[in-house]
Amino acid sequence: MKKNIPLLFAFVVGIIVLASEFIPHRPFNSITETLQNWFMIISGFAILLGQISLVRVNVSKIRNRSRDWQFYLACLISFALMVIIGLLWGKQEARGILGQGAAITANLGSKPFDYLFDNVYIHLSATMFSLLAFFIASAAYRAFIIRSFESNLLMITGVIVILGRTSMGSMLTGWLPARLHFLHLPVLTDFIMQYPNSAAQRAIMISAALGILGSSLRIILGIERSYLGSDK
Amino acid sequence: MSVNQNTQTERRLIFLLLFIAVLVPLIFPIGWKTEVSPHAKMAYDMIDSKPEGSVAILSFDYEPSTMTELQPMATAIIEHAWSKGHKIIATALWPQGPQVADLAFKEMAAKFPDKVYGEDYVNLGYKPGGMVTIQAMGKSLKDVYPLDINGKKYDDLPIFKNIRALRDVTYAASLSSGVPGIKEWIMVAHDVHSVPVTGGTTAVSAPGFLPYINNQNQLYGLLGGLKAASEYEIMIGTVGPATVKMDAQSIAHLLILIFILVGNIKAWRIRHKPKQQAGTE
Amino acid sequence: MTLTAVFGKPISHVAQHADAAETMIAFVNRICRRIGILRYKKYEVIMRICSLLAILMVLAFPLPALDAPSGTFTIEDVPWDNGMKLLLKWNLSAGFDSLQILTPDSLGVFQSIQIDNRSTGDQIMANLEPNQDYTYRLEAYNRSTGERYALQATGKPLEGWFYLGKLSYLIMLLLISGAILYYIFSARRGKELFIRRISGLDSMEEAIGRATEKGKPILFVPGISDLEDIQTIAALTILSHLAYRAAEYDTSLIVPCRFSMVLSAAREVVREAYMKAGKPDAYREDMVFYLTDDQFGFVAGIDGIMVREQPAANFFLGSFYAESLILAETGFSTGAIQTAGTAQAHQLPFFVVSCDYTLIGEELFAASAYLSKDPQQLGSLKGHDFGKLLVILLILTGIGFEIAGISWFRTFFEGVR
């Protein structure tokens, strides 16, 4: 019973959503939107579940003095700080419990929440994303190795695209005559990105779409039950 | 997996060299010129072709983490649109979108002091729901955004005088680093309401959107990464943050090519080591 | 569909109409005089006012126009759609330089929405509200004679019961779904099905074994999308199998989640898997935990876990974006065996470079069937292959038609726009 009701629910909702894709008449044409709205409402309530989990896991790590427990403490303090100052003085134009916090805003230049957002959060976030540059460098060092026909092809293509994406690419082949313009590195890069790359992307997208279709069908028909925690 | 199992020391050395390669050109700019790519030109042409008084939606579907690549695109598009006399409605499908939109508007408002909030541009703020939100905009913009980010009423903002729904805007541009983003704007704004859509994304995500630049014009060009942002700056004739950073990116790319070369030498030596030892026995 | 053609009158003939009205009034006058009504001056004034009103009435109400242009203007509902389109058709006698289509704004004032120069043509009006009356006016203009003609009609867009524009989608869906179901039932009847090896999934046992040997945990990241993404569901189905094995081997599992909905679903999956393995006591709720909704905050959290906990095996399965390489490279630096899988084609290269095994696109969705070895599920994979074959055939046919200059095939499969 515990499994059958969700399975029945998945079947009915799946069929309705599928039908609504092809039936433009009311009520079908608004069913998907309604279900999405329900999902958003449920998600809203579920946020609390996440916050509770975050606090509980971090508190238990601190309590048990796990390795590097100070980091868990830093996480909790940061979380609490942003929530409290956001509630007390609000953010941007929105009022907080204590109003607009004119005095503190005059000192900081902006509201405490906005001040931390602009001066701490933005930079921490950008730092995380910028790690990509370092990791791409170390991954390229490891991956573009001459080994076989395919890896050579990968390396040559990689080098052309890397060069074509820089100012150097224009300079290196800028002297080529007009009839050899197709060998100009930025042009060659655009060609690689637009044709062979897009063709491969489309092939993967199409096969993934077929995978999604099969997977959805298995879920709707109740053949696939692992997502409910059991396949029995 | 590779034959090159780079050690921690190697990794740290790579990181250090890359850090220097990025830092030096930022302090001492070289001023290399970059070439405009067809996709950036397509995006530029689409915006450029729209008449004065056009109203556009610029959706800030990213967060501060990707500002380095996407913020220069935002400021360049705003500058271009404003110089053509277009009005901009800023929306956000990501929670921190309104803040980055605010930063972009503040920066550009200094360049265009005559632009009035509420008349030439407006920041509607964040709405959750992704594609559902865009679909709702297709029915009524006012229902989705009864108030702007500052709490001003929709009807009190002159920019919305002739704007009731998504179909009333001249074009839409989404700057996105994930989902929801460009794809959702294409699926609703273009495919359902026939609103021309262009956009920008991070360099790592750009290849995924290329299939949408097709003969159906689902996407009018694409700005992929910092290079495309600098190309846009070239087209609008300004030296912005992307142009300044392009030197650093070019040097970093060249350094990566050197790493690839060194990696190959190392791999070749590893592969030939046993042979040499066998030869000496 | 409602259709009312209500107005057709050359504006230049208004004077002629007024004359006709005057004539009519004069006739009424004579009758009135005859019967003695107009003996009083005030009635004369009243009659004059009446004549003026009559002229205005002629302008405001439909009357058979004198020398009316031979032309029609009709509005039809576009069938088989979502009730958001109307088809405007007009057929006017020649002799017009230009025409424009107007529609009333919120104040009822007609505003031009399109200018045309075809005497016969049609135009689709899109993005309308279903079941609402829409009025359009067609004004034709002749520069040489200075004549302007107006035709007006009203129509109502209605919702259909089938989206004809999606017929190609439906045919494809039915064909592929039919093939999947056929192979599922074939498998049920005991037909042997061959499935190629997917090394990324075969390695799962090896990874769990290695983690058990080392006494280290397994890290499983179910992507960065919410539960509405089918990739997240696919990741959870793999998590179910992995958690079962981990429970069997008594290996600890770490599952960080980006969204609360994924958290609750993943907890249920892991709890059930532990129960199935007969070790409900070994399940701890903090195995599956929430980190943050923030994309790069989530990545930073996982990186921290990898560096601190040093898991022996990392699984990155689901939907990933720009953070894929940050995760995979950090995992690589810790020396863990890494298996990744996503349908985000543009993130695959990063995983291929940094991970030991990568599930490409549909392999992620095939994983559950492959791992369960359930003939029914394996049968559905055979259906995917039929779908691929169908797509290949359609692509080749489409290319053939395009080369031959026949466009209906492409138009049909482009479907709804």
mmCIF file of C-alpha atoms in Angstrom, chain A:
data_model
loop_
_atom_site.group_PDB
_atom_site.id
_atom_site.type_symbol
_atom_site.label_atom_id
_atom_site.label_comp_id
_atom_site.label_asym_id
_atom_site.label_seq_id
_atom_site.Cartn_x
_atom_site.Cartn_y
_atom_site.Cartn_z
ATOM 1 C CA MET A 1 0.000 0.000 0.000
ATOM 2 C CA LYS A 2 2.816 2.359 0.949
ATOM 3 C CA LYS A 3 4.335 1.827 -2.500
ATOM 4 C CA ASN A 4 1.175 1.353 -4.519
ATOM 5 C CA ILE A 5 -0.347 4.770 -3.816
ATOM 6 C CA PRO A 6 2.742 6.708 -5.042
ATOM 7 C CA LEU A 7 2.936 4.404 -8.067
ATOM 8 C CA LEU A 8 -0.728 4.985 -8.892
ATOM 9 C CA PHE A 9 -0.234 8.707 -8.359
ATOM 10 C CA ALA A 10 2.793 8.716 -10.684
ATOM 11 C CA PHE A 11 0.804 6.826 -13.323
ATOM 12 C CA VAL A 12 -2.256 9.096 -13.221
ATOM 13 C CA VAL A 13 -0.295 12.356 -13.113
ATOM 14 C CA GLY A 14 2.111 11.134 -15.786
ATOM 15 C CA ILE A 15 -0.703 10.276 -18.176
ATOM 16 C CA ILE A 16 -2.509 13.578 -17.517
ATOM 17 C CA VAL A 17 0.652 15.621 -18.134
ATOM 18 C CA LEU A 18 1.346 13.643 -21.291
ATOM 19 C CA ALA A 19 -2.204 14.214 -22.521
ATOM 20 C CA SER A 20 -2.040 17.922 -21.677
ATOM 21 C CA GLU A 21 0.898 18.242 -24.046
ATOM 22 C CA PHE A 22 -1.382 17.377 -26.965
ATOM 23 C CA ILE A 23 -4.766 18.701 -25.809
ATOM 24 C CA PRO A 24 -4.888 22.493 -25.931
ATOM 25 C CA HIS A 25 -8.398 22.661 -24.463
ATOM 26 C CA ARG A 26 -9.241 23.533 -20.889
ATOM 27 C CA PRO A 27 -8.596 22.106 -18.294
ATOM 28 C CA PHE A 28 -5.677 20.242 -19.861
ATOM 29 C CA ASN A 29 -3.812 23.312 -21.096
ATOM 30 C CA SER A 30 -3.270 24.622 -17.580
ATOM 31 C CA ILE A 31 -2.626 21.339 -15.776
ATOM 32 C CA THR A 32 1.150 21.413 -16.146
ATOM 33 C CA GLU A 33 1.265 24.984 -14.847
ATOM 34 C CA THR A 34 -0.928 24.042 -11.883
ATOM 35 C CA LEU A 35 1.268 21.066 -11.039
ATOM 36 C CA GLN A 36 4.377 23.244 -11.303
ATOM 37 C CA ASN A 37 2.798 25.701 -8.898
ATOM 38 C CA TRP A 38 2.039 22.862 -6.486
ATOM 39 C CA PHE A 39 5.654 21.756 -6.756
ATOM 40 C CA MET A 40 6.817 25.286 -5.912
ATOM 41 C CA ILE A 41 4.516 25.430 -2.882
ATOM 42 C CA ILE A 42 5.764 22.049 -1.634
ATOM 43 C CA SER A 43 9.355 23.206 -2.275
ATOM 44 C CA GLY A 44 8.668 26.287 -0.184
ATOM 45 C CA PHE A 45 7.616 24.173 2.762
ATOM 46 C CA ALA A 46 10.516 21.779 2.186
ATOM 47 C CA ILE A 47 13.031 24.638 2.575
ATOM 48 C CA LEU A 48 12.548 24.360 6.316
ATOM 49 C CA LEU A 49 13.520 20.700 6.102
ATOM 50 C CA GLY A 50 16.811 21.716 4.502
ATOM 51 C CA GLN A 51 17.584 24.346 7.121
ATOM 52 C CA ILE A 52 16.858 21.886 9.932
ATOM 53 C CA SER A 53 19.129 19.318 8.275
ATOM 54 C CA LEU A 54 21.907 21.898 7.888
ATOM 55 C CA VAL A 55 21.775 22.937 11.547
ATOM 56 C CA ARG A 56 21.447 19.378 12.843
ATOM 57 C CA VAL A 57 24.371 17.962 10.834
ATOM 58 C CA ASN A 58 26.683 20.854 11.699
ATOM 59 C CA VAL A 59 25.749 20.855 15.405
ATOM 60 C CA SER A 60 26.418 17.110 15.666
ATOM 61 C CA LYS A 61 29.844 17.562 14.016
ATOM 62 C CA ILE A 62 30.717 20.340 16.454
ATOM 63 C CA ARG A 63 29.383 18.384 19.432
ATOM 64 C CA ASN A 64 31.392 15.292 18.493
ATOM 65 C CA ARG A 65 34.479 17.437 17.864
ATOM 66 C CA SER A 66 34.850 15.911 14.390
ATOM 67 C CA ARG A 67 37.972 16.651 12.412
ATOM 68 C CA ASP A 68 38.117 20.351 11.466
ATOM 69 C CA TRP A 69 34.974 21.032 13.526
ATOM 70 C CA GLN A 70 35.806 24.752 13.441
ATOM 71 C CA PHE A 71 34.669 24.881 9.808
ATOM 72 C CA TYR A 72 31.222 23.590 10.771
ATOM 73 C CA LEU A 73 31.075 26.283 13.442
ATOM 74 C CA ALA A 74 32.035 28.940 10.874
ATOM 75 C CA CYS A 75 29.230 27.682 8.616
ATOM 76 C CA LEU A 76 26.636 27.951 11.381
ATOM 77 C CA ILE A 77 27.822 31.404 12.461
ATOM 78 C CA SER A 78 27.709 32.687 8.842
ATOM 79 C CA PHE A 79 24.246 31.212 8.347
ATOM 80 C CA ALA A 80 22.918 32.729 11.563
ATOM 81 C CA LEU A 81 24.535 36.118 10.896
ATOM 82 C CA MET A 82 22.967 36.539 7.450
ATOM 83 C CA VAL A 83 19.533 35.404 8.664
ATOM 84 C CA ILE A 84 19.570 37.695 11.713
ATOM 85 C CA ILE A 85 20.785 40.897 10.018
ATOM 86 C CA GLY A 86 18.440 40.245 7.108
ATOM 87 C CA LEU A 87 15.516 39.962 9.493
ATOM 88 C CA LEU A 88 16.520 42.962 11.632
ATOM 89 C CA TRP A 89 17.213 45.558 8.935
ATOM 90 C CA GLY A 90 15.976 43.960 5.735
ATOM 91 C CA LYS A 91 17.791 44.244 2.420
ATOM 92 C CA GLN A 92 17.833 46.875 -0.340
ATOM 93 C CA GLU A 93 14.510 48.733 -0.062
ATOM 94 C CA ALA A 94 12.752 46.103 2.051
ATOM 95 C CA ARG A 95 12.186 46.941 5.707
ATOM 96 C CA GLY A 96 13.326 44.719 8.534
ATOM 97 C CA ILE A 97 11.960 44.198 12.040
ATOM 98 C CA LEU A 98 13.896 47.263 13.228
ATOM 99 C CA GLY A 99 12.955 49.308 10.166
ATOM 100 C CA GLN A 100 15.382 50.580 7.549
ATOM 101 C CA GLY A 101 18.367 50.896 9.915
ATOM 102 C CA ALA A 102 19.266 54.433 8.805
ATOM 103 C CA ALA A 103 22.047 54.909 11.371
ATOM 104 C CA ILE A 104 23.865 51.668 10.624
ATOM 105 C CA THR A 105 23.370 52.200 6.890
ATOM 106 C CA ALA A 106 24.934 55.661 7.142
ATOM 107 C CA ASN A 107 28.007 54.114 8.784
ATOM 108 C CA LEU A 108 28.422 51.209 6.378
ATOM 109 C CA GLY A 109 27.249 52.884 3.188
ATOM 110 C CA SER A 110 24.553 50.263 2.698
ATOM 111 C CA LYS A 111 22.379 47.969 4.780
ATOM 112 C CA PRO A 112 24.346 45.318 6.744
ATOM 113 C CA PHE A 113 22.920 42.474 4.635
ATOM 114 C CA ASP A 114 23.758 44.273 1.370
ATOM 115 C CA TYR A 115 27.154 45.254 2.735
ATOM 116 C CA LEU A 116 28.053 41.630 3.442
ATOM 117 C CA PHE A 117 26.529 40.512 0.166
ATOM 118 C CA ASP A 118 28.497 43.022 -1.918
ATOM 119 C CA ASN A 119 31.772 42.807 -0.034
ATOM 120 C CA VAL A 120 31.949 39.203 1.128
ATOM 121 C CA TYR A 121 29.512 36.913 -0.649
ATOM 122 C CA ILE A 122 30.143 38.182 -4.192
ATOM 123 C CA HIS A 123 33.893 37.736 -3.828
ATOM 124 C CA LEU A 124 33.665 34.306 -2.208
ATOM 125 C CA SER A 125 31.349 33.137 -4.977
ATOM 126 C CA ALA A 126 33.549 34.558 -7.741
ATOM 127 C CA THR A 127 36.559 32.893 -6.134
ATOM 128 C CA MET A 128 34.871 29.502 -6.292
ATOM 129 C CA PHE A 129 34.017 29.970 -9.954
ATOM 130 C CA SER A 130 37.494 31.235 -10.793
ATOM 131 C CA LEU A 131 38.929 27.939 -9.508
ATOM 132 C CA LEU A 132 37.763 26.623 -12.875
ATOM 133 C CA ALA A 133 40.675 28.369 -14.566
ATOM 134 C CA PHE A 134 43.207 26.563 -12.385
ATOM 135 C CA PHE A 135 41.498 23.227 -12.744
ATOM 136 C CA ILE A 136 41.183 23.572 -16.512
ATOM 137 C CA ALA A 137 44.934 24.210 -16.654
ATOM 138 C CA SER A 138 45.820 21.142 -14.589
ATOM 139 C CA ALA A 139 43.263 18.975 -16.439
ATOM 140 C CA ALA A 140 44.589 20.113 -19.834
ATOM 141 C CA TYR A 141 48.128 19.300 -18.737
ATOM 142 C CA ARG A 142 46.970 15.775 -17.995
ATOM 143 C CA ALA A 143 44.478 15.151 -20.785
ATOM 144 C CA PHE A 144 45.850 16.481 -24.062
ATOM 145 C CA ILE A 145 48.440 13.768 -24.581
ATOM 146 C CA ILE A 146 49.599 12.352 -27.916
ATOM 147 C CA ARG A 147 48.796 8.655 -27.640
ATOM 148 C CA SER A 148 46.502 7.424 -30.365
ATOM 149 C CA PHE A 149 44.804 8.762 -33.489
ATOM 150 C CA GLU A 150 41.786 9.957 -31.491
ATOM 151 C CA SER A 151 43.828 11.641 -28.765
ATOM 152 C CA ASN A 152 45.942 13.377 -31.411
ATOM 153 C CA LEU A 153 42.783 14.622 -33.076
ATOM 154 C CA LEU A 154 41.526 15.852 -29.709
ATOM 155 C CA MET A 155 44.766 17.643 -29.008
ATOM 156 C CA ILE A 156 44.986 19.347 -32.411
ATOM 157 C CA THR A 157 41.363 20.477 -32.146
ATOM 158 C CA GLY A 158 41.904 21.623 -28.573
ATOM 159 C CA VAL A 159 44.955 23.674 -29.509
ATOM 160 C CA ILE A 160 43.130 25.334 -32.440
ATOM 161 C CA VAL A 161 40.151 26.246 -30.265
ATOM 162 C CA ILE A 162 42.320 27.518 -27.396
ATOM 163 C CA LEU A 163 44.330 29.705 -29.795
ATOM 164 C CA GLY A 164 41.244 30.832 -31.677
ATOM 165 C CA ARG A 165 39.657 32.015 -28.458
ATOM 166 C CA THR A 166 42.553 34.371 -27.689
ATOM 167 C CA SER A 167 43.769 37.642 -29.162
ATOM 168 C CA MET A 168 46.862 35.701 -30.261
ATOM 169 C CA GLY A 169 44.790 33.619 -32.669
ATOM 170 C CA SER A 170 43.912 36.682 -34.741
ATOM 171 C CA MET A 171 47.523 37.837 -34.804
ATOM 172 C CA LEU A 172 49.062 34.469 -35.691
ATOM 173 C CA THR A 173 47.070 33.945 -38.882
ATOM 174 C CA GLY A 174 46.007 37.498 -39.651
ATOM 175 C CA TRP A 175 48.490 37.635 -42.546
ATOM 176 C CA LEU A 176 46.779 34.853 -44.514
ATOM 177 C CA PRO A 177 45.437 35.901 -47.949
ATOM 178 C CA ALA A 178 41.684 36.137 -48.465
ATOM 179 C CA ARG A 179 41.394 32.818 -50.314
ATOM 180 C CA LEU A 180 42.932 31.043 -47.304
ATOM 181 C CA HIS A 181 40.637 32.869 -44.885
ATOM 182 C CA PHE A 182 39.085 29.575 -43.785
ATOM 183 C CA LEU A 183 42.433 28.688 -42.166
ATOM 184 C CA HIS A 184 42.371 31.854 -40.061
ATOM 185 C CA LEU A 185 42.348 30.558 -36.468
ATOM 186 C CA PRO A 186 39.231 32.377 -35.178
ATOM 187 C CA VAL A 187 37.348 31.287 -38.326
ATOM 188 C CA LEU A 188 38.554 27.710 -37.912
ATOM 189 C CA THR A 189 37.559 27.795 -34.239
ATOM 190 C CA ASP A 190 34.066 29.017 -35.088
ATOM 191 C CA PHE A 191 33.778 26.294 -37.724
ATOM 192 C CA ILE A 192 34.790 23.586 -35.226
ATOM 193 C CA MET A 193 32.398 24.904 -32.608
ATOM 194 C CA GLN A 194 29.510 25.349 -35.024
ATOM 195 C CA TYR A 195 29.648 22.140 -37.045
ATOM 196 C CA PRO A 196 31.531 19.121 -35.619
ATOM 197 C CA ASN A 197 30.883 20.239 -32.029
ATOM 198 C CA SER A 198 27.200 21.033 -32.580
ATOM 199 C CA ALA A 199 26.724 17.732 -34.439
ATOM 200 C CA ALA A 200 28.151 15.788 -31.501
ATOM 201 C CA GLN A 201 26.138 17.862 -29.032
ATOM 202 C CA ARG A 202 22.942 17.164 -30.976
ATOM 203 C CA ALA A 203 23.667 13.434 -31.127
ATOM 204 C CA ILE A 204 24.131 13.309 -27.349
ATOM 205 C CA MET A 205 21.032 15.467 -26.823
ATOM 206 C CA ILE A 206 18.898 13.218 -29.035
ATOM 207 C CA SER A 207 20.071 10.014 -27.379
ATOM 208 C CA ALA A 208 19.618 11.594 -23.939
ATOM 209 C CA ALA A 209 16.081 12.591 -24.947
ATOM 210 C CA LEU A 210 15.389 8.969 -25.894
ATOM 211 C CA GLY A 211 16.791 7.937 -22.533
ATOM 212 C CA ILE A 212 14.497 10.421 -20.808
ATOM 213 C CA LEU A 213 11.537 9.060 -22.786
ATOM 214 C CA GLY A 214 12.295 5.457 -21.806
ATOM 215 C CA SER A 215 13.015 6.401 -18.213
ATOM 216 C CA SER A 216 9.792 8.403 -17.922
ATOM 217 C CA LEU A 217 7.773 5.595 -19.454
ATOM 218 C CA ARG A 218 9.236 3.091 -16.978
ATOM 219 C CA ILE A 219 8.399 5.418 -14.093
ATOM 220 C CA ILE A 220 4.844 6.120 -15.322
ATOM 221 C CA LEU A 221 4.153 2.416 -15.826
ATOM 222 C CA GLY A 222 5.630 1.536 -12.452
ATOM 223 C CA ILE A 223 8.338 -0.680 -13.939
ATOM 224 C CA GLU A 224 11.035 1.589 -12.512
ATOM 225 C CA ARG A 225 10.597 1.877 -8.747
ATOM 226 C CA SER A 226 14.112 2.446 -7.453
ATOM 227 C CA TYR A 227 13.443 6.153 -6.981
ATOM 228 C CA LEU A 228 10.941 5.168 -4.300
ATOM 229 C CA GLY A 229 13.686 3.327 -2.502
ATOM 230 C CA SER A 230 12.888 -0.201 -3.619
ATOM 231 C CA ASP A 231 12.334 -2.148 -6.783
ATOM 232 C CA LYS A 232 9.988 -4.617 -5.289
#
